[in-house]
mmCIF file of C-alpha atoms in Angstrom:
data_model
loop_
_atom_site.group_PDB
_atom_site.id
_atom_site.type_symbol
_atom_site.label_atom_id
_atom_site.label_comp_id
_atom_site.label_asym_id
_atom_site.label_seq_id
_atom_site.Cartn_x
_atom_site.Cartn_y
_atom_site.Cartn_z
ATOM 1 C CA UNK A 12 8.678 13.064 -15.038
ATOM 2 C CA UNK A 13 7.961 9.587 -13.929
ATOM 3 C CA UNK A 14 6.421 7.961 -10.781
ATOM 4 C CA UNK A 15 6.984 4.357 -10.047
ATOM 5 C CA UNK A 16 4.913 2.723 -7.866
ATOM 6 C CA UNK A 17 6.709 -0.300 -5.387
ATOM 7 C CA UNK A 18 4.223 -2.902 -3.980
ATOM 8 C CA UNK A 19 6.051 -4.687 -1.121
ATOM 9 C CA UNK A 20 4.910 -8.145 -0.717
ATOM 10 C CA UNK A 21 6.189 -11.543 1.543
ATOM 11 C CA UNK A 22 4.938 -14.693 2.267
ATOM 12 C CA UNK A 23 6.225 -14.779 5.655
ATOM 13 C CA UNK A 24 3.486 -12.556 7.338
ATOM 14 C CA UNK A 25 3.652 -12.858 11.367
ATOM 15 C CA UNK A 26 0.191 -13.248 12.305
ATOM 16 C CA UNK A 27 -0.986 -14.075 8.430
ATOM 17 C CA UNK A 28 1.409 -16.223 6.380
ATOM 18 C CA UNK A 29 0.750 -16.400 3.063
ATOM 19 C CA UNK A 30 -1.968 -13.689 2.972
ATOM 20 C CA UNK A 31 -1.067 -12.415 -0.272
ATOM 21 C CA UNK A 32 -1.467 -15.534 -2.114
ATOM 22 C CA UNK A 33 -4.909 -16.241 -0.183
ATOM 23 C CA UNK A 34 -8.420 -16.658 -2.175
ATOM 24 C CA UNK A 35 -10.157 -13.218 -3.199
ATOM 25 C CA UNK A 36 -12.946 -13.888 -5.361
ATOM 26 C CA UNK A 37 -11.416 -16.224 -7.495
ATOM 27 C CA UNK A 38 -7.758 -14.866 -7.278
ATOM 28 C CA UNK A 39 -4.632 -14.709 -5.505
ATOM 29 C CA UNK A 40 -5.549 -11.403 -2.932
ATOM 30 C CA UNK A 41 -2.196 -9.787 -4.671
ATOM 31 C CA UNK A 42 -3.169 -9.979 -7.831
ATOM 32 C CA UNK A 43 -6.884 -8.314 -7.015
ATOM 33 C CA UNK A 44 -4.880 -5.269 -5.388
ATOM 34 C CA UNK A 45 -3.101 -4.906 -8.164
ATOM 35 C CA UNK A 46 -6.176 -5.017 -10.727
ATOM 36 C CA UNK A 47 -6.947 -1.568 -8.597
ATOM 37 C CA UNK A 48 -3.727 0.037 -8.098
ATOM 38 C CA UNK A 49 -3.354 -0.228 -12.205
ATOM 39 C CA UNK A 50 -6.202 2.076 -12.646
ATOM 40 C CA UNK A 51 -4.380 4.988 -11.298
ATOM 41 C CA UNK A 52 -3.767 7.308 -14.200
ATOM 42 C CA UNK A 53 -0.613 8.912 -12.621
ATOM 43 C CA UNK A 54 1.254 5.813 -12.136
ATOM 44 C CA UNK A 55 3.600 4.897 -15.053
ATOM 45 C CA UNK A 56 5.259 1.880 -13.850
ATOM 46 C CA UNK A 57 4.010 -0.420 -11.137
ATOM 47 C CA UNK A 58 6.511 -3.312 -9.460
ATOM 48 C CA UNK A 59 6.104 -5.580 -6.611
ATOM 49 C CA UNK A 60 9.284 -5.640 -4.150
ATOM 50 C CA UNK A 61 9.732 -8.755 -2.698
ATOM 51 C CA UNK A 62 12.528 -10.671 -1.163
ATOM 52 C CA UNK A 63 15.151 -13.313 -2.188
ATOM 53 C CA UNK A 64 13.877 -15.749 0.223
ATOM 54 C CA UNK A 65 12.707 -19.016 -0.703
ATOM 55 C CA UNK A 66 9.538 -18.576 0.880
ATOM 56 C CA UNK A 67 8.808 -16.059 -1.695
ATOM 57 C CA UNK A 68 9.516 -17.841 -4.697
ATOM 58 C CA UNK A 69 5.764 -19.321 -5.292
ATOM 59 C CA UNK A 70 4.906 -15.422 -5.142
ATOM 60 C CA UNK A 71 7.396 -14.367 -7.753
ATOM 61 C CA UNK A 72 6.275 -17.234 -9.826
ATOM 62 C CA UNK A 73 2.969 -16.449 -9.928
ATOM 63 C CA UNK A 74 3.527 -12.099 -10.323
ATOM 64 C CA UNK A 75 5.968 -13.249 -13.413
ATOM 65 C CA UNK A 76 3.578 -15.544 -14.783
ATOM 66 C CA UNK A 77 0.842 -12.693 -14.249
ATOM 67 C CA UNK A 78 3.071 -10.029 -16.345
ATOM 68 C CA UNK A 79 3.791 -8.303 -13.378
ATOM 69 C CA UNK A 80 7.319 -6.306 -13.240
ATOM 70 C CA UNK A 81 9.173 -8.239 -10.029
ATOM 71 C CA UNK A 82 12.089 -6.840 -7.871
ATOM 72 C CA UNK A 83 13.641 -9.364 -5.383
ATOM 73 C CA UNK A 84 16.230 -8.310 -2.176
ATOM 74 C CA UNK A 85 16.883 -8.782 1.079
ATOM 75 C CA UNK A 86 13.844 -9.967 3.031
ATOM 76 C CA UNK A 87 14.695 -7.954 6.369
ATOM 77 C CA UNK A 88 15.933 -4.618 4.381
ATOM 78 C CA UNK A 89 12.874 -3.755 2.505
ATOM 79 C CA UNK A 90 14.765 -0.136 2.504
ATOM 80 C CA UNK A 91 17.207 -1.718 0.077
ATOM 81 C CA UNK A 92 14.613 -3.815 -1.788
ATOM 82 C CA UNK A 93 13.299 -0.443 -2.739
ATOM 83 C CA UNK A 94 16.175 1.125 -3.815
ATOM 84 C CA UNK A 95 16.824 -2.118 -6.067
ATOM 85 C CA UNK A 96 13.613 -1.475 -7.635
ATOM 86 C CA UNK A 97 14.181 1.809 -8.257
ATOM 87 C CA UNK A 98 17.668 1.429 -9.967
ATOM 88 C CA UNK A 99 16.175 -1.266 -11.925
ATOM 89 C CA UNK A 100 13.155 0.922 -13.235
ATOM 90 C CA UNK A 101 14.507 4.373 -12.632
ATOM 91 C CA UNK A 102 12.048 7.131 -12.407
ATOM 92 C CA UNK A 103 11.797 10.383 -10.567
ATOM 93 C CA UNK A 104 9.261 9.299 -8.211
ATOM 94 C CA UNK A 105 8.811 6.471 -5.740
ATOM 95 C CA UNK A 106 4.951 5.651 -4.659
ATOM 96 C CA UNK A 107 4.925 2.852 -1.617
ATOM 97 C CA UNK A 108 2.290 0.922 -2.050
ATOM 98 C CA UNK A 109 2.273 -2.813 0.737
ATOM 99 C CA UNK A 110 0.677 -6.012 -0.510
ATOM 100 C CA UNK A 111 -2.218 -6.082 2.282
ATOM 101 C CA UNK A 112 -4.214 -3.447 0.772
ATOM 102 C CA UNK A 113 -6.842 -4.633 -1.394
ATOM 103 C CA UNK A 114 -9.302 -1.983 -0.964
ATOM 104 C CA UNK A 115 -6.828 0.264 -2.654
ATOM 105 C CA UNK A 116 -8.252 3.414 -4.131
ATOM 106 C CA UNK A 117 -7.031 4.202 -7.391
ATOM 107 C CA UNK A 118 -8.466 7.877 -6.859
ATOM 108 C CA UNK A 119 -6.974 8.148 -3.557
ATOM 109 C CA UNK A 120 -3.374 7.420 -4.976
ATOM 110 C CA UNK A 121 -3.260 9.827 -7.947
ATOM 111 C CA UNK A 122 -4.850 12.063 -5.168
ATOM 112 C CA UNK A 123 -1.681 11.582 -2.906
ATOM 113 C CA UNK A 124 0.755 11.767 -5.996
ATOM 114 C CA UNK A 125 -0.806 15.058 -7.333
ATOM 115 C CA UNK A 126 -0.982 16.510 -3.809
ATOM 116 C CA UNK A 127 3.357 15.580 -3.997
ATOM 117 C CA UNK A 128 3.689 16.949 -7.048
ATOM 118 C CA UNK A 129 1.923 19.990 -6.636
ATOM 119 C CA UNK A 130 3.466 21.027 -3.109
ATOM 120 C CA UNK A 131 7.450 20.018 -4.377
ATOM 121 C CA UNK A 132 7.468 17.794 -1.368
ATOM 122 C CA UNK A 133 10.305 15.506 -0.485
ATOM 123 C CA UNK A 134 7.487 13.013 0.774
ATOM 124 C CA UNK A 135 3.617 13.325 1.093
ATOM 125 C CA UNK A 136 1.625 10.983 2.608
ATOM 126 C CA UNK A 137 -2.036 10.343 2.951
ATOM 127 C CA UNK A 138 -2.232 8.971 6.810
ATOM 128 C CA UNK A 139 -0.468 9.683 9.981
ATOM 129 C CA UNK A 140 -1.783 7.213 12.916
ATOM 130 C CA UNK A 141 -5.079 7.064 13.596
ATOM 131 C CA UNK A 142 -5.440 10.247 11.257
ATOM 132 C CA UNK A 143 -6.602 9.882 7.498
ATOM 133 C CA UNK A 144 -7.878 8.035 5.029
ATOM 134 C CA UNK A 145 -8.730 4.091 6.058
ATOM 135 C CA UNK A 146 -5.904 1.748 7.186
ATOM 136 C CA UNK A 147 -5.441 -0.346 3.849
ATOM 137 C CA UNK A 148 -5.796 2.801 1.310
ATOM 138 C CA UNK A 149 -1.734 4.102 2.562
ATOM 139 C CA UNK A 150 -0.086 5.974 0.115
ATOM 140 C CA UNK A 151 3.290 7.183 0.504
ATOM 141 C CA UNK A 152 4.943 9.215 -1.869
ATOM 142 C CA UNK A 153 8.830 10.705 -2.387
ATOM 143 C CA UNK A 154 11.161 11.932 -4.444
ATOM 144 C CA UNK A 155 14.313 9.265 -6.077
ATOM 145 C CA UNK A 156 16.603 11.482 -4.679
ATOM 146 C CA UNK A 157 14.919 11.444 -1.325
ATOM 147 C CA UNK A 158 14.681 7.461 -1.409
ATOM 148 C CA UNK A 159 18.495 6.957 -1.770
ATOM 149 C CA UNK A 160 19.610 9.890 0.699
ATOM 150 C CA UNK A 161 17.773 8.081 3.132
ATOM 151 C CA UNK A 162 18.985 4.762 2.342
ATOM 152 C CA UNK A 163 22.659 6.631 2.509
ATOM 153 C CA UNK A 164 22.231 7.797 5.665
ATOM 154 C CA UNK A 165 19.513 4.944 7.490
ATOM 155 C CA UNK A 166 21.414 3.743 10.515
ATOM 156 C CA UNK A 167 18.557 2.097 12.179
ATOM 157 C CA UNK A 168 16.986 -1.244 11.680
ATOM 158 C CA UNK A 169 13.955 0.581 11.938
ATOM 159 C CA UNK A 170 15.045 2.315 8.679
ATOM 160 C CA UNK A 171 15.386 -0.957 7.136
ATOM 161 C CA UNK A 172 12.912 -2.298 7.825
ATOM 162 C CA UNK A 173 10.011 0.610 7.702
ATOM 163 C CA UNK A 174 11.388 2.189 4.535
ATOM 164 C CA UNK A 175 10.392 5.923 5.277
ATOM 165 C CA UNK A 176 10.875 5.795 9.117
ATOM 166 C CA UNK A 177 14.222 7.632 8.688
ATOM 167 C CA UNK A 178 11.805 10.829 6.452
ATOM 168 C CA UNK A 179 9.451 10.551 8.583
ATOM 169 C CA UNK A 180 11.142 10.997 11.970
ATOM 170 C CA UNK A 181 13.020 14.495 10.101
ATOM 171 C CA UNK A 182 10.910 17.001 9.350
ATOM 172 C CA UNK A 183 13.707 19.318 9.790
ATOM 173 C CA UNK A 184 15.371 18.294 6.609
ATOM 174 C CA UNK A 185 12.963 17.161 4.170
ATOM 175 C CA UNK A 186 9.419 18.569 3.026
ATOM 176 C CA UNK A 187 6.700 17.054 4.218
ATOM 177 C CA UNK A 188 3.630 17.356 3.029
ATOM 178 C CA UNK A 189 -0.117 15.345 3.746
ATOM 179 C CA UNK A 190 -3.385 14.818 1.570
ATOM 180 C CA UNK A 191 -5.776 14.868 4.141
ATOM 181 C CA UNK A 192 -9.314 12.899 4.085
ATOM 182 C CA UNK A 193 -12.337 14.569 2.957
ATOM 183 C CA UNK A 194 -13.894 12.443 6.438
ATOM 184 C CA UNK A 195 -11.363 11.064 8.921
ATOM 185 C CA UNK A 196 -11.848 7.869 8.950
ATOM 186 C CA UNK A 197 -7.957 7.074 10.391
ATOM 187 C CA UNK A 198 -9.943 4.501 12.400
ATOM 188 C CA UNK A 199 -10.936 2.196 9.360
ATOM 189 C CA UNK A 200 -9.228 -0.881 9.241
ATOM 190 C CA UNK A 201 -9.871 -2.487 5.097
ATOM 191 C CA UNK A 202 -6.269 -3.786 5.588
ATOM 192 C CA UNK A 203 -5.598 -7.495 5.576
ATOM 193 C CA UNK A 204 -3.083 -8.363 8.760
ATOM 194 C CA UNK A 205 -5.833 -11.083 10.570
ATOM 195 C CA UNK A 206 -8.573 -13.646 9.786
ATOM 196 C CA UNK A 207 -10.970 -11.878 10.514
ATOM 197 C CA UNK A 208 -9.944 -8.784 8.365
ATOM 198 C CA UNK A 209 -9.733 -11.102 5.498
ATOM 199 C CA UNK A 210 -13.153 -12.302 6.126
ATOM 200 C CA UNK A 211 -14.299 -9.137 5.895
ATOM 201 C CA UNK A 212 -12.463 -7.863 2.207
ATOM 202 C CA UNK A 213 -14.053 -11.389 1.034
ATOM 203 C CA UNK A 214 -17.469 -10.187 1.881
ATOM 204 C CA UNK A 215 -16.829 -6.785 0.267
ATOM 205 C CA UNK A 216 -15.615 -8.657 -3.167
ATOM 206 C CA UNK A 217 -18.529 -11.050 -3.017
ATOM 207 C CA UNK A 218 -21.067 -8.537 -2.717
ATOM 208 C CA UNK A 219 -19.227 -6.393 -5.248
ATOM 209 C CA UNK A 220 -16.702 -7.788 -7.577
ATOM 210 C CA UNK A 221 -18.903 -9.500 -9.799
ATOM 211 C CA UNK A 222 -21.324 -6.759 -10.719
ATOM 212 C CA UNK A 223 -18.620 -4.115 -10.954
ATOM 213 C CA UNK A 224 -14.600 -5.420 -10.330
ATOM 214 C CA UNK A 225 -13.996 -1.412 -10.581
ATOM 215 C CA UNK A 226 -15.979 -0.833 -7.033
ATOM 216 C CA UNK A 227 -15.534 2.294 -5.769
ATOM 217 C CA UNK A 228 -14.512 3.099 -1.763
ATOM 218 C CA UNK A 229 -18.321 4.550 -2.109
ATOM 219 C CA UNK A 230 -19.562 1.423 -3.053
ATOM 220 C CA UNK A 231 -17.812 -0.667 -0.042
ATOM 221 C CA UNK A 232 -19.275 2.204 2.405
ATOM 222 C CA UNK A 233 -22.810 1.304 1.671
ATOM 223 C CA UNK A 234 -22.306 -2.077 1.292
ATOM 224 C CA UNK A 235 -21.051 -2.302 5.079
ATOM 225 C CA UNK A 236 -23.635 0.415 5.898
ATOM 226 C CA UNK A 237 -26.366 -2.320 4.819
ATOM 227 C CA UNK A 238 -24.530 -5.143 6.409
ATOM 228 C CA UNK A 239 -24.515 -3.337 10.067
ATOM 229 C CA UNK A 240 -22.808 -6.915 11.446
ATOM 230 C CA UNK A 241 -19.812 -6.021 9.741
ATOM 231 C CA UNK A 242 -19.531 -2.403 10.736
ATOM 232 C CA UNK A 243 -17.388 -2.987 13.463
ATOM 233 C CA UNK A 244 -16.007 -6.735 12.007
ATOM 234 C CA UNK A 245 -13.612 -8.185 14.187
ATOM 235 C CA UNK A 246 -13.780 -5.442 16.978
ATOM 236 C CA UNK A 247 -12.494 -3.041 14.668
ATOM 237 C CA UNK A 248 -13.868 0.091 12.600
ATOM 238 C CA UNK A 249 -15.300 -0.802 8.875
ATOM 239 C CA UNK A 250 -16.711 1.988 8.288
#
């Protein structure tokens, strides 16, 4: 049984361009996320999706050049950028993993993936707005088969464009299934979307990295807990 995790990544970020390429203690912020997500034992295969756009072609560069696995598609159909990946490196699971996450807990994801496997689910996830674990540690987790029915059957460019929107919105015909927090903290933002969020992951990694490039979600709660002016960075929970 293998699980292959999808990392979907762009350049053309709305209110961010080019996040994923931006500084993170003295590397690309995409290739520090994926330093983390590699440390989770119950991954066998990790990939970043990204699309066929020009825009994207410094970040393919720089993933090949890195060793990382790279799937390109369409850059408005991430649905069927994620198929693509999977009939390129076909395995019996699909993790979605998105490229503005680099708090990422390794724990957390073989956490989410064991919860799936355990409970037979069609999809688990970890998070349903504002509930769970912190915005920036998303895992969502599904079955091959459940991938490609949905992209059979998506009719919405919501669908497209959300990649589990269609699962989501059917709990009538597929298993659903959630690893809840130990702690809500469905209010923490460690995601990277604004300046000021990426202000605050480069205070985490500077404070952090160095010492111990492992650091644990432990270790950025009392970090932030002795830095009270970033507790509620940018308006926002940290913590």
């Amino acid at each position: 049984m293998t699980v292959l995790a999808v990392l979907q990544a762009r350049m053309s970020s709305s209110r961010l361009p080019g996040k994923v390429m931006q500084d993170l203690a003295g590397a690309p912020m995409i290739l520090r996320q994926i330093e983390r997500v590699r440390r989770a034992s119950r991954i066998d295969r990790l990939v970043v999706a990204t699309s066929t756009d020009a825009s994207d072609d410094p970040l393919a560069e720089l993933l090949e050049a890195a060793g990382t696995d790279v799937h390109r598609g369409p850059l408005d159909d991430v649905l069927e950028r994620f198929v693509g990946a999977l009939d390129a490196y076909p395995a019996d699971h699909v993790v979605r993993l998105t490229g503005d996450c680099p708090l990422s807990d390794p724990d957390v994801i073989d956490a989410t993936i064991a919860r799936h496997l355990e409970t037979r689910a069609d999809y688990t996830n970890n998070r349903a707005e504002p509930v769970g674990f912190p915005k920036g540690q998303d895992v969502e987790v599904f079955t091959a088969e459940t991938l490609r029915r949905a992209h059979a059957e998506a009719a919405t460019p919501e669908e497209r464009e959300h990649v589990t929107w269609g699962i989501r919105q059917a709990p009538q015909r597929y298993r659903l299934e959630r690893l809840n927090p130990p702690v809500d903290e469905g209010e923490v933002r460690w995601t990277v979307d604004r300046p000021d969020d990426l202000e605050f992951v480069r205070a985490v990694y500077e404070a952090l990295y160095a010492r111990e490039p492992a650091f644990t979600s432990e270790d950025v709660r009392a970090f932030v807990r002795a830095r009270p002016e970033l507790a509620h960075w940018g308006g926002d929970r940290r913590i």
